[in-house]
Coordinates of C-alpha atoms in Angstrom, one line a residue:
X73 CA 122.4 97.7 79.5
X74 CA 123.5 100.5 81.5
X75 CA 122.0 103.8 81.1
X76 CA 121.3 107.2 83.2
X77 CA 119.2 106.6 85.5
X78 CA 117.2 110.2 84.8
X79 CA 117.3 109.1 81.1
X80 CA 115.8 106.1 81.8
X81 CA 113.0 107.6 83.8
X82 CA 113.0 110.2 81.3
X83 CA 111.8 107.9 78.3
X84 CA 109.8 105.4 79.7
X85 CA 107.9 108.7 81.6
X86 CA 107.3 109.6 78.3
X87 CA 106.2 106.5 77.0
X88 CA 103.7 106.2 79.8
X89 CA 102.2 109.8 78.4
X90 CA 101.6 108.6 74.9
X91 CA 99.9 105.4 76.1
X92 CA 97.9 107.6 78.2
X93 CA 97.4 109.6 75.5
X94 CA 96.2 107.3 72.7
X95 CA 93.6 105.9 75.9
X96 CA 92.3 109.0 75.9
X97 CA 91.4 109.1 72.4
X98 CA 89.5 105.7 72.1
X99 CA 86.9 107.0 75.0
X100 CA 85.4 108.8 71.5
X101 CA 85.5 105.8 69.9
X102 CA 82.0 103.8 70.4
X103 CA 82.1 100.6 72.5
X104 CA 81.5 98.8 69.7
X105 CA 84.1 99.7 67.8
X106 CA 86.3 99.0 71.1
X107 CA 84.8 95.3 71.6
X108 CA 85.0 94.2 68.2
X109 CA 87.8 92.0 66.8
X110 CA 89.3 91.6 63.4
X111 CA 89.2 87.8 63.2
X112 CA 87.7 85.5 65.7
X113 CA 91.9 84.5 67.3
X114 CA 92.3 88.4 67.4
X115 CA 91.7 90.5 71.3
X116 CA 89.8 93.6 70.8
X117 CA 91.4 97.0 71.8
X118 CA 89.3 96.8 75.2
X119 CA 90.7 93.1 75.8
X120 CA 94.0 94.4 74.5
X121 CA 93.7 97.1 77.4
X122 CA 91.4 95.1 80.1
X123 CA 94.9 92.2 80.0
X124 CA 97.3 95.3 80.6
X125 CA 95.4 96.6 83.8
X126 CA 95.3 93.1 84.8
X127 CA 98.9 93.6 84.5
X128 CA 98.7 96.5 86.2
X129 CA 96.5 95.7 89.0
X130 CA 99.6 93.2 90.5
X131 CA 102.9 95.7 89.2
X132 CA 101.4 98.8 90.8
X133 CA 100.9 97.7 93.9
X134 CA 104.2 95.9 94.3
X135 CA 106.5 98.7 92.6
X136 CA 104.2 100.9 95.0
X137 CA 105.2 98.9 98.0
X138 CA 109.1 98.3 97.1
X139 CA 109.4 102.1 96.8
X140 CA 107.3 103.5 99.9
X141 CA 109.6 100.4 101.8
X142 CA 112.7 101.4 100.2
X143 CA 115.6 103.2 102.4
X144 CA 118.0 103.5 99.8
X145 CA 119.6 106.7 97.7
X146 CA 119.7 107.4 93.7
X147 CA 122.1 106.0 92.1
X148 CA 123.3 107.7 88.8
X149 CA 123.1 104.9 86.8
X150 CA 121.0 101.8 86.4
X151 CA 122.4 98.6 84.7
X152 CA 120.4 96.3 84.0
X153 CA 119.6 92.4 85.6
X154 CA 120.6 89.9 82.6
X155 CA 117.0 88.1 83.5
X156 CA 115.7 91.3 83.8
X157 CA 117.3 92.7 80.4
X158 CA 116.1 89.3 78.8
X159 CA 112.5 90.1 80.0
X160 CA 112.2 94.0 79.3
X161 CA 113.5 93.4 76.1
X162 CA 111.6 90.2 75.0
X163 CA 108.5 92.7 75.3
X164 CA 109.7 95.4 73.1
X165 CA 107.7 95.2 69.5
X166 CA 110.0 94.2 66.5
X167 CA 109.8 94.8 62.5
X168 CA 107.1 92.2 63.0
X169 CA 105.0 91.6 66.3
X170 CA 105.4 88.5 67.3
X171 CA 102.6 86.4 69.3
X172 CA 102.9 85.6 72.7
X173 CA 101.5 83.4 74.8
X174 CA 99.7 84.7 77.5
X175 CA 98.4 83.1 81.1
X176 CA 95.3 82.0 81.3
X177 CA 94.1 84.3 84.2
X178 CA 95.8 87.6 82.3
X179 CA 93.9 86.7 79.2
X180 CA 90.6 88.9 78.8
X181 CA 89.1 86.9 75.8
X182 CA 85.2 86.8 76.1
X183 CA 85.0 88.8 79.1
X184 CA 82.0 91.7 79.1
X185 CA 83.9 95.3 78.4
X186 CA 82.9 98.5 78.5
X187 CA 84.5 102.0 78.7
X188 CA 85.6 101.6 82.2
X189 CA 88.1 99.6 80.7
X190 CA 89.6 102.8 79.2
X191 CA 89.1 104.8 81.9
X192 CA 91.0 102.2 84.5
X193 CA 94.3 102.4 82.2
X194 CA 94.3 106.1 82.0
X195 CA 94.1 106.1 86.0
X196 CA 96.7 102.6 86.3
X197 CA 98.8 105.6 83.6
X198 CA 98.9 108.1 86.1
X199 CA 100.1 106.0 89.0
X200 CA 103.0 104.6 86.7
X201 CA 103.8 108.4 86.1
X202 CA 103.9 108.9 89.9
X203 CA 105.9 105.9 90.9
X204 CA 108.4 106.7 88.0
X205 CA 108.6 110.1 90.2
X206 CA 108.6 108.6 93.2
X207 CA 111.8 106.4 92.0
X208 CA 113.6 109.1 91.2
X209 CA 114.6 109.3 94.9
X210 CA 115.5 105.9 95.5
X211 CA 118.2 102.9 93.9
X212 CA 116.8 101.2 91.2
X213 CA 119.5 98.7 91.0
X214 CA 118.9 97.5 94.7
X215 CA 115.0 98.1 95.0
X216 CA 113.9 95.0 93.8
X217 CA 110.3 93.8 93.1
X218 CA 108.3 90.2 92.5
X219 CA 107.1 89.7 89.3
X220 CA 103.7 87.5 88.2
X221 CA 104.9 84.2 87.1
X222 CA 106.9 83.4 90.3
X223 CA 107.3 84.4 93.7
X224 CA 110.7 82.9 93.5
X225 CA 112.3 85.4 91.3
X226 CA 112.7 89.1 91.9
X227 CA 114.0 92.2 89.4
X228 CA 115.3 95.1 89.9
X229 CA 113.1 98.0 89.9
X230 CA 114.2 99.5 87.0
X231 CA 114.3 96.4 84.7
X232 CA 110.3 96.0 86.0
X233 CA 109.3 99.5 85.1
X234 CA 110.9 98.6 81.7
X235 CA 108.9 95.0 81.7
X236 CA 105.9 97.1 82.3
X237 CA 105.9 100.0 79.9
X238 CA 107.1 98.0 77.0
X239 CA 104.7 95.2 77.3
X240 CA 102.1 98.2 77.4
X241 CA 104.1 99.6 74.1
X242 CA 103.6 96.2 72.5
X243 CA 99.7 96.4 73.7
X244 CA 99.4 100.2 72.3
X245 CA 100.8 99.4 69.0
X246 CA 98.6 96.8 68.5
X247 CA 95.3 98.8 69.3
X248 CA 96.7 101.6 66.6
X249 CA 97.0 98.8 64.0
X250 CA 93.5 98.1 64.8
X251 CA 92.0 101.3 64.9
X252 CA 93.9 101.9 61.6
X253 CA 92.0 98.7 60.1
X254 CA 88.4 100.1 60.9

């Protein structure tokens, strides 16, 4: 995939806003609307949320580190890493979402949530919006960052940012599909 490099930063910035957005609209929603689930398998939208920031709380600090560390210049455009590509797209949502297995320490099942749940995403939000800003001034092809499931491989920055957002796209349709159902 090869694509502007402003584009790029351009949509998923955008994407970032709405999932900020529809965050900010469950804290009216009661917290027992938020923790309940529509079949026993099923996350509620706070566990759909609480596994993003876990997410979050290791691909902010590392994007945030690979940018402040970075010495390089924008590059116009940013192709993407075929592992990368594979990753960033295999989190997209389809015609149908498919399940995915997740790891046992990002999974938020039976874990005590409240509201602060809600309120952590909004804030992890606002970071992403700043580091995609921040990357505007740097290579996203040669920035590259670990990711969670191995130390041993490494993406390029853009092709993370992309992992990121659309695995929190897959998340956010999800909770709309619930909130839709109660």
């Amino acid at each position: 995939m090869k694509i502007s490099t402003s584009q790029l930063l351009n949509e998923l910035k955008i994407q970032v806003q709405e999932h900020s957005h529809v965050a900010e609209n469950l804290l009216r929603e009661s917290e027992a609307k938020l923790n309940s689930r529509a079949s026993h398998e099923s996350w509620s939208v706070l566990e759909c949320l609480e596994h993003l920031n876990r997410y979050g709380n290791f691909y902010i600090p590392e994007i945030s580190h690979r940018i402040s560390a970075s010495q390089t210049s924008p590059a116009p455009i940013f192709k993407s890493g075929i592992l990368g590509n594979y990753f960033a797209q295999s989190m997209l949502p389809g015609e149908k979402l498919k399940k995915m297995k997740t790891f046992k320490s990002m999974n938020p099942v039976n874990s005590q949530l409240d509201k602060r749940v809600v309120e952590e995403f909004i804030r992890q939000q606002q970071q992403l919006l700043e580091l995609l800003e921040k990357a505007r001034n740097i290579d996203l092809n040669k920035v590259k960052t670990n990711i969670s499931i191995s130390k041993l491989v490494k993406l390029k920055l853009g092709d993370t940012f992309r992992f990121v957002i659309y695995h929190n796209e897959r998340h956010i349709l999800q909770i709309k599909k619930m909130m839709k159902n109660f």
